[in-house]
XYZ file of N, CA and C in Angstrom:
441
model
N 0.829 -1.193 0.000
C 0.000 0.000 0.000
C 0.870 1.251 0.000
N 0.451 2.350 -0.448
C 1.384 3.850 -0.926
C 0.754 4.342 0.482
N 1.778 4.821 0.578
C 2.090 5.698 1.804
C 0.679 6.653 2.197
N 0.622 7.448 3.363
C -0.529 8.021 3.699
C -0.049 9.804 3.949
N -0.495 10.564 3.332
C -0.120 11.663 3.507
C -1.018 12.416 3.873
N -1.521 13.535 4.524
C -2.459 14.762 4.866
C -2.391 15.949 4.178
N -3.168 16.333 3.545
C -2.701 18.244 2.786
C -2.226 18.701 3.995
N -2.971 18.405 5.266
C -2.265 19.439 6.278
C -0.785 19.262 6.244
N 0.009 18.120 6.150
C 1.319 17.878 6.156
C 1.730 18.902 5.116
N 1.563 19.740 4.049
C 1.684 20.185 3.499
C 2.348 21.609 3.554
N 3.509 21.865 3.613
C 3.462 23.709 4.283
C 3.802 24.616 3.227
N 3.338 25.504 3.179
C 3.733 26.286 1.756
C 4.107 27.788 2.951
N 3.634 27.908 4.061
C 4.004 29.119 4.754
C 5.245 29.459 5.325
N 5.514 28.812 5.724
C 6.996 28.241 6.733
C 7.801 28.546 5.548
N 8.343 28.013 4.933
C 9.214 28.817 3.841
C 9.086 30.333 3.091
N 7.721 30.701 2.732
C 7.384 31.167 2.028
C 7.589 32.385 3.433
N 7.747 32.821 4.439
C 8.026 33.969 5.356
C 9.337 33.650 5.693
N 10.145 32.566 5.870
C 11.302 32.890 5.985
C 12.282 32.564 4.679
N 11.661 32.532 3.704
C 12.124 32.752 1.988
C 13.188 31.459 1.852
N 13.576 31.674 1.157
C 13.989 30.272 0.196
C 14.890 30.699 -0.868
N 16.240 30.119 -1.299
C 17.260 30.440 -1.923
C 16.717 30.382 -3.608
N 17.166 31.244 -4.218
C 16.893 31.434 -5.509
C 18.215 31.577 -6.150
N 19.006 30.662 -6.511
C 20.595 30.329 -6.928
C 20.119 31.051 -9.151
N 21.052 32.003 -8.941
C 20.768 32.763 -10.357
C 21.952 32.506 -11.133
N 21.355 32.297 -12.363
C 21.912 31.471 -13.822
C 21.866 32.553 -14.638
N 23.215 32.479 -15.492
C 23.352 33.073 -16.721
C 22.071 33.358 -17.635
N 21.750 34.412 -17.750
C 20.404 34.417 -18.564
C 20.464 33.951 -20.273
N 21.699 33.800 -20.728
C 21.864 33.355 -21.928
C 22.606 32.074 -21.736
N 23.257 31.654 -21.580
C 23.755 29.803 -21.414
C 22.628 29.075 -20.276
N 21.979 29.974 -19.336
C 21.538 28.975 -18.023
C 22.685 28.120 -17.320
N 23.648 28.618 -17.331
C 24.935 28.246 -16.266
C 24.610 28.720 -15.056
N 24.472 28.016 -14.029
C 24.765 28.859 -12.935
C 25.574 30.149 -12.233
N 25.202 31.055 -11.772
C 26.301 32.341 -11.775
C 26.995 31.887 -10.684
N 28.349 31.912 -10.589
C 29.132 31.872 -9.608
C 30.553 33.146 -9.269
N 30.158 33.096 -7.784
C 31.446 34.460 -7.771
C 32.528 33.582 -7.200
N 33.587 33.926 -7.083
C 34.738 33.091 -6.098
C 34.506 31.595 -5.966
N 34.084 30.919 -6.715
C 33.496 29.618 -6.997
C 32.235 29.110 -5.776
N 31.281 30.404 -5.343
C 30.640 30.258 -4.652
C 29.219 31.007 -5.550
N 28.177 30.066 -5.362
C 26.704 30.375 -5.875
C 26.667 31.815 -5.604
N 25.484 32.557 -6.691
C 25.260 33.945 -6.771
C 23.444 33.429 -6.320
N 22.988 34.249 -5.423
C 21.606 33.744 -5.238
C 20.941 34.642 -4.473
N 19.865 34.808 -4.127
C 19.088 35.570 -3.553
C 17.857 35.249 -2.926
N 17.362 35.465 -0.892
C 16.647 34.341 -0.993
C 15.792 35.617 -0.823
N 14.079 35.028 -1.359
C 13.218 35.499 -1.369
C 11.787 35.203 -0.628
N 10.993 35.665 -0.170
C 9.802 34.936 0.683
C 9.012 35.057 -0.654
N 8.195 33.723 -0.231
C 6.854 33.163 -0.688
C 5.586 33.736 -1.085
N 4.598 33.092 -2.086
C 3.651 33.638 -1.946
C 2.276 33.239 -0.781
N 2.924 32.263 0.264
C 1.994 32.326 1.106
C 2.525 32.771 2.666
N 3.020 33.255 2.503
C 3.563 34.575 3.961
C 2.541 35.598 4.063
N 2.974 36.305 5.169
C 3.101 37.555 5.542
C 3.464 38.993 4.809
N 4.293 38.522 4.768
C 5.261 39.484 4.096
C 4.911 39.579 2.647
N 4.463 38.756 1.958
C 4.407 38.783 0.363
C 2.594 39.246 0.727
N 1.636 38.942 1.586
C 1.140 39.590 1.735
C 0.526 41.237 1.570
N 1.766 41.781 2.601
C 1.721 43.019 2.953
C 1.893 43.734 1.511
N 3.433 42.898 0.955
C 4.055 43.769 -0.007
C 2.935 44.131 -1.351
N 2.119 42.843 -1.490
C 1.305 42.812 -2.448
C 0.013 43.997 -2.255
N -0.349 44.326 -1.193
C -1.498 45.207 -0.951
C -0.879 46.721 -0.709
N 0.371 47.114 -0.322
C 1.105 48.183 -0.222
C 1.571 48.676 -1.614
N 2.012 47.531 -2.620
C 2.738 47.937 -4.082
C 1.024 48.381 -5.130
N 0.282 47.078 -4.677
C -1.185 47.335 -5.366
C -1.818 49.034 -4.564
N -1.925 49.570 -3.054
C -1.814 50.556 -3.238
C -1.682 51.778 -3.902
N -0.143 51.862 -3.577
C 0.696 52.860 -4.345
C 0.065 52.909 -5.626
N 0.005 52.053 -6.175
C 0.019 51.883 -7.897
C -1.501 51.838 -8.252
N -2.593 51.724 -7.774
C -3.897 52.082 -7.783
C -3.640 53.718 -7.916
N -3.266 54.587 -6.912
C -3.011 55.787 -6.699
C -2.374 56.841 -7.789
N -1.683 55.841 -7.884
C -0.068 56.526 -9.570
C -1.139 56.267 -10.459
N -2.094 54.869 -10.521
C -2.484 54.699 -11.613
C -3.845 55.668 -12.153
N -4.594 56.139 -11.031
C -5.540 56.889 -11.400
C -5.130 58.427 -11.813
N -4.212 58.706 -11.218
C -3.437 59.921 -11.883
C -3.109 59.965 -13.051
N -2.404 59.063 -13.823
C -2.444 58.834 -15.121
C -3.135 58.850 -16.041
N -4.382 58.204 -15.571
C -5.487 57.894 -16.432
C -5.836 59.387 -16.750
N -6.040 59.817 -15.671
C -6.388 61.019 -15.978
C -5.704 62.124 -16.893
N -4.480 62.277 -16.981
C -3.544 62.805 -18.059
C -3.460 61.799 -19.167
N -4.439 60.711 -19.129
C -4.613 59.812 -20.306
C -2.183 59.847 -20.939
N -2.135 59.328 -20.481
C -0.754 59.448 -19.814
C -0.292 57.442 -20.427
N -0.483 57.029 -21.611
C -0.477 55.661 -21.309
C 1.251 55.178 -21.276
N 2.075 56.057 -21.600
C 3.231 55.722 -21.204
C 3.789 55.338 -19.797
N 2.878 56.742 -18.975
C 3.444 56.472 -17.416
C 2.521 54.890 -16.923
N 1.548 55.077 -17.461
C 0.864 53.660 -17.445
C 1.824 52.414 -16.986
N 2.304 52.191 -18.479
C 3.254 51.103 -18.818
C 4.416 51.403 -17.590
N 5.034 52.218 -17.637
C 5.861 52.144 -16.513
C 5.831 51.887 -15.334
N 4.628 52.681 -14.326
C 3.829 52.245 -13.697
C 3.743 50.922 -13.393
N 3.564 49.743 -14.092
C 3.089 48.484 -13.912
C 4.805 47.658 -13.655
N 5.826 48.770 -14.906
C 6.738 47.439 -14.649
C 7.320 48.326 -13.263
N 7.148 49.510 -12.791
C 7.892 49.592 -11.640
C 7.506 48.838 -10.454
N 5.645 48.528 -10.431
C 5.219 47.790 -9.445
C 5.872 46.329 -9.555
N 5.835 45.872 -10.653
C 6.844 44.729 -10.720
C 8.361 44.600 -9.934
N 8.729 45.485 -9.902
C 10.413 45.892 -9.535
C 10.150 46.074 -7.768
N 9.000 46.609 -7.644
C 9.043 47.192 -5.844
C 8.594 45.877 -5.588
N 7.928 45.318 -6.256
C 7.587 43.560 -5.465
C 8.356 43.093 -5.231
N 9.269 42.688 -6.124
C 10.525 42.215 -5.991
C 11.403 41.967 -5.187
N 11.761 43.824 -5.117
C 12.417 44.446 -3.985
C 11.907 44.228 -2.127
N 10.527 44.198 -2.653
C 9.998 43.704 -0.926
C 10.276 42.102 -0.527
N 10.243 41.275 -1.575
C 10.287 39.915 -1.458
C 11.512 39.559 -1.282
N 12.519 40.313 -1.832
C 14.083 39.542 -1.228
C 14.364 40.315 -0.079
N 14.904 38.703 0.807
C 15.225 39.319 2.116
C 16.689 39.231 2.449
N 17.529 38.374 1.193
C 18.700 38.700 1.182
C 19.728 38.229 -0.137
N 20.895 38.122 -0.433
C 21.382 37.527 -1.184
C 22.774 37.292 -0.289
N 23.523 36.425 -1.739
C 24.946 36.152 -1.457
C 25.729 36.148 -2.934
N 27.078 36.777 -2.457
C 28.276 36.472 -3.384
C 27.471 37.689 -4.804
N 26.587 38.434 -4.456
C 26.545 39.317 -5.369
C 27.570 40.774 -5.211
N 28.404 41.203 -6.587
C 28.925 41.971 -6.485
C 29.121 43.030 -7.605
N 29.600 44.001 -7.400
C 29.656 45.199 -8.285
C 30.731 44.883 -9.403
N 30.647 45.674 -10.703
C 31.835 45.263 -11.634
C 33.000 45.136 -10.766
N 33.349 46.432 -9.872
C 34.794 46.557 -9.195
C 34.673 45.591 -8.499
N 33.999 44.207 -8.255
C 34.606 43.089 -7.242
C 33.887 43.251 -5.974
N 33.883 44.696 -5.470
C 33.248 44.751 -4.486
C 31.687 44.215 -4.162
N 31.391 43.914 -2.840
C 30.397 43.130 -2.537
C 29.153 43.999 -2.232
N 28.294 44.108 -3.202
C 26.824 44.442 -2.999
C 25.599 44.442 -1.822
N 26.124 44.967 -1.245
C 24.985 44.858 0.012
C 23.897 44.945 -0.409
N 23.359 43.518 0.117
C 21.192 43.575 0.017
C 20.859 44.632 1.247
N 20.070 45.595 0.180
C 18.993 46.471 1.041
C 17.812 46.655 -0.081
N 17.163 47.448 0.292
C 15.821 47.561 -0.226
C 16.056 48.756 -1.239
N 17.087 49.527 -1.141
C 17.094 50.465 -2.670
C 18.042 49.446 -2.992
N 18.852 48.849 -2.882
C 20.220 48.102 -3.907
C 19.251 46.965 -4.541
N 18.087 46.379 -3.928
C 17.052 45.482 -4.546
C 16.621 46.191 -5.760
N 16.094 47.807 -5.221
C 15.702 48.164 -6.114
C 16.241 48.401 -7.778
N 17.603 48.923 -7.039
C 18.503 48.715 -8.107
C 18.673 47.932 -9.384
N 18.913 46.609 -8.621
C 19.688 45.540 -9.052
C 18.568 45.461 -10.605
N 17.043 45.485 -9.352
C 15.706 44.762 -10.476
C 15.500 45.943 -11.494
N 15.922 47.196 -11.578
C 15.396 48.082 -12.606
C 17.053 47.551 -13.515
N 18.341 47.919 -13.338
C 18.963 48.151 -14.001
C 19.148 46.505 -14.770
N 18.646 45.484 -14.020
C 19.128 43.923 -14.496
C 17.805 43.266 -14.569
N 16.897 43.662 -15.727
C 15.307 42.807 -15.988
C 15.437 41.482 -16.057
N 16.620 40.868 -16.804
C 16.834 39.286 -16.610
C 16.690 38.881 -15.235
N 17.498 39.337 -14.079
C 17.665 39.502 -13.065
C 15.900 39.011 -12.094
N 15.468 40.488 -12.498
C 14.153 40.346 -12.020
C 12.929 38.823 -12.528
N 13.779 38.562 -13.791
C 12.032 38.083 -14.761
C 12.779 36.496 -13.728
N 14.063 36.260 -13.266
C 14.691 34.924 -12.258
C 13.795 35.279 -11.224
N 14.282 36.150 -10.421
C 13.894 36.388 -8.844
C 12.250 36.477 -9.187
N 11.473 36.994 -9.760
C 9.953 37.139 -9.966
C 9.244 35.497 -10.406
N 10.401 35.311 -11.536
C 9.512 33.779 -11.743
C 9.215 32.742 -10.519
N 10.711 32.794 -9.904
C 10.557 32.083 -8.589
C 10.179 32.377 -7.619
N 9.823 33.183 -7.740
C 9.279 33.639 -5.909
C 7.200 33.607 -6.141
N 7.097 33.345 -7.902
C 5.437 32.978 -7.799
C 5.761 31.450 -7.927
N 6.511 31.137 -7.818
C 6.460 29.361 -8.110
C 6.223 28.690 -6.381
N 4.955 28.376 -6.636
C 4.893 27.568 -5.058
C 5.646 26.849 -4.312
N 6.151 25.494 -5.553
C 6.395 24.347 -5.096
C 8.208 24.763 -4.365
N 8.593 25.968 -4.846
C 10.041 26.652 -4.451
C 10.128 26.655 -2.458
N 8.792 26.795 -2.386
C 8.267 27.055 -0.938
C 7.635 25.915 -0.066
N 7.420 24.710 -0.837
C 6.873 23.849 -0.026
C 7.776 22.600 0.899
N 7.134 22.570 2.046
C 8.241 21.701 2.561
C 6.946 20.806 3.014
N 7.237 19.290 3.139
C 6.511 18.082 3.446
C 6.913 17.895 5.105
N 5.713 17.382 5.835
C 6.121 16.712 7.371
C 5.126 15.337 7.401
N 5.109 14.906 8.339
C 4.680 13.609 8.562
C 5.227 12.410 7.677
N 4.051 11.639 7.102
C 4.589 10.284 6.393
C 5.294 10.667 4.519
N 5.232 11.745 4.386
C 5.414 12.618 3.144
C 6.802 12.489 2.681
Protein backbone atom coordinates (compact mmCIF):
# COMPACT_ATOMS: atom_id res chain seq x y z
CA UNK A 1 0.00 0.00 0.00
CA UNK A 2 1.38 3.85 -0.93
CA UNK A 3 2.09 5.70 1.80
CA UNK A 4 -0.53 8.02 3.70
CA UNK A 5 -0.12 11.66 3.51
CA UNK A 6 -2.46 14.76 4.87
CA UNK A 7 -2.70 18.24 2.79
CA UNK A 8 -2.27 19.44 6.28
CA UNK A 9 1.32 17.88 6.16
CA UNK A 10 1.68 20.19 3.50
CA UNK A 11 3.46 23.71 4.28
CA UNK A 12 3.73 26.29 1.76
CA UNK A 13 4.00 29.12 4.75
CA UNK A 14 7.00 28.24 6.73
CA UNK A 15 9.21 28.82 3.84
CA UNK A 16 7.38 31.17 2.03
CA UNK A 17 8.03 33.97 5.36
CA UNK A 18 11.30 32.89 5.98
CA UNK A 19 12.12 32.75 1.99
CA UNK A 20 13.99 30.27 0.20
CA UNK A 21 17.26 30.44 -1.92
CA UNK A 22 16.89 31.43 -5.51
CA UNK A 23 20.60 30.33 -6.93
CA UNK A 24 20.77 32.76 -10.36
CA UNK A 25 21.91 31.47 -13.82
CA UNK A 26 23.35 33.07 -16.72
CA UNK A 27 20.40 34.42 -18.56
CA UNK A 28 21.86 33.35 -21.93
CA UNK A 29 23.76 29.80 -21.41
CA UNK A 30 21.54 28.97 -18.02
CA UNK A 31 24.93 28.25 -16.27
CA UNK A 32 24.76 28.86 -12.94
CA UNK A 33 26.30 32.34 -11.77
CA UNK A 34 29.13 31.87 -9.61
CA UNK A 35 31.45 34.46 -7.77
CA UNK A 36 34.74 33.09 -6.10
CA UNK A 37 33.50 29.62 -7.00
CA UNK A 38 30.64 30.26 -4.65
CA UNK A 39 26.70 30.37 -5.88
CA UNK A 40 25.26 33.95 -6.77
CA UNK A 41 21.61 33.74 -5.24
CA UNK A 42 19.09 35.57 -3.55
CA UNK A 43 16.65 34.34 -0.99
CA UNK A 44 13.22 35.50 -1.37
CA UNK A 45 9.80 34.94 0.68
CA UNK A 46 6.85 33.16 -0.69
CA UNK A 47 3.65 33.64 -1.95
CA UNK A 48 1.99 32.33 1.11
CA UNK A 49 3.56 34.58 3.96
CA UNK A 50 3.10 37.55 5.54
CA UNK A 51 5.26 39.48 4.10
CA UNK A 52 4.41 38.78 0.36
CA UNK A 53 1.14 39.59 1.73
CA UNK A 54 1.72 43.02 2.95
CA UNK A 55 4.06 43.77 -0.01
CA UNK A 56 1.31 42.81 -2.45
CA UNK A 57 -1.50 45.21 -0.95
CA UNK A 58 1.11 48.18 -0.22
CA UNK A 59 2.74 47.94 -4.08
CA UNK A 60 -1.19 47.33 -5.37
CA UNK A 61 -1.81 50.56 -3.24
CA UNK A 62 0.70 52.86 -4.35
CA UNK A 63 0.02 51.88 -7.90
CA UNK A 64 -3.90 52.08 -7.78
CA UNK A 65 -3.01 55.79 -6.70
CA UNK A 66 -0.07 56.53 -9.57
CA UNK A 67 -2.48 54.70 -11.61
CA UNK A 68 -5.54 56.89 -11.40
CA UNK A 69 -3.44 59.92 -11.88
CA UNK A 70 -2.44 58.83 -15.12
CA UNK A 71 -5.49 57.89 -16.43
CA UNK A 72 -6.39 61.02 -15.98
CA UNK A 73 -3.54 62.80 -18.06
CA UNK A 74 -4.61 59.81 -20.31
CA UNK A 75 -0.75 59.45 -19.81
CA UNK A 76 -0.48 55.66 -21.31
CA UNK A 77 3.23 55.72 -21.20
CA UNK A 78 3.44 56.47 -17.42
CA UNK A 79 0.86 53.66 -17.45
CA UNK A 80 3.25 51.10 -18.82
CA UNK A 81 5.86 52.14 -16.51
CA UNK A 82 3.83 52.24 -13.70
CA UNK A 83 3.09 48.48 -13.91
CA UNK A 84 6.74 47.44 -14.65
CA UNK A 85 7.89 49.59 -11.64
CA UNK A 86 5.22 47.79 -9.44
CA UNK A 87 6.84 44.73 -10.72
CA UNK A 88 10.41 45.89 -9.53
CA UNK A 89 9.04 47.19 -5.84
CA UNK A 90 7.59 43.56 -5.47
CA UNK A 91 10.52 42.22 -5.99
CA UNK A 92 12.42 44.45 -3.99
CA UNK A 93 10.00 43.70 -0.93
CA UNK A 94 10.29 39.92 -1.46
CA UNK A 95 14.08 39.54 -1.23
CA UNK A 96 15.22 39.32 2.12
CA UNK A 97 18.70 38.70 1.18
CA UNK A 98 21.38 37.53 -1.18
CA UNK A 99 24.95 36.15 -1.46
CA UNK A 100 28.28 36.47 -3.38
CA UNK A 101 26.54 39.32 -5.37
CA UNK A 102 28.92 41.97 -6.48
CA UNK A 103 29.66 45.20 -8.28
CA UNK A 104 31.84 45.26 -11.63
CA UNK A 105 34.79 46.56 -9.19
CA UNK A 106 34.61 43.09 -7.24
CA UNK A 107 33.25 44.75 -4.49
CA UNK A 108 30.40 43.13 -2.54
CA UNK A 109 26.82 44.44 -3.00
CA UNK A 110 24.99 44.86 0.01
CA UNK A 111 21.19 43.57 0.02
CA UNK A 112 18.99 46.47 1.04
CA UNK A 113 15.82 47.56 -0.23
CA UNK A 114 17.09 50.46 -2.67
CA UNK A 115 20.22 48.10 -3.91
CA UNK A 116 17.05 45.48 -4.55
CA UNK A 117 15.70 48.16 -6.11
CA UNK A 118 18.50 48.71 -8.11
CA UNK A 119 19.69 45.54 -9.05
CA UNK A 120 15.71 44.76 -10.48
CA UNK A 121 15.40 48.08 -12.61
CA UNK A 122 18.96 48.15 -14.00
CA UNK A 123 19.13 43.92 -14.50
CA UNK A 124 15.31 42.81 -15.99
CA UNK A 125 16.83 39.29 -16.61
CA UNK A 126 17.66 39.50 -13.06
CA UNK A 127 14.15 40.35 -12.02
CA UNK A 128 12.03 38.08 -14.76
CA UNK A 129 14.69 34.92 -12.26
CA UNK A 130 13.89 36.39 -8.84
CA UNK A 131 9.95 37.14 -9.97
CA UNK A 132 9.51 33.78 -11.74
CA UNK A 133 10.56 32.08 -8.59
CA UNK A 134 9.28 33.64 -5.91
CA UNK A 135 5.44 32.98 -7.80
CA UNK A 136 6.46 29.36 -8.11
CA UNK A 137 4.89 27.57 -5.06
CA UNK A 138 6.39 24.35 -5.10
CA UNK A 139 10.04 26.65 -4.45
CA UNK A 140 8.27 27.06 -0.94
CA UNK A 141 6.87 23.85 -0.03
CA UNK A 142 8.24 21.70 2.56
CA UNK A 143 6.51 18.08 3.45
CA UNK A 144 6.12 16.71 7.37
CA UNK A 145 4.68 13.61 8.56
CA UNK A 146 4.59 10.28 6.39
CA UNK A 147 5.41 12.62 3.14
Amino acid sequence: MGETMSVFDIDSSTLSEVGAWCALCHPASGQPLMSDGLPVRVRVAGPDGARFRSARRQVRDALLERLAAARERADTAALAELEAEAEREMAAALTLDWENVRLPTGEAFPCSPDNARRLYRDLPWLLAQVGGFAAERANFITASGNG
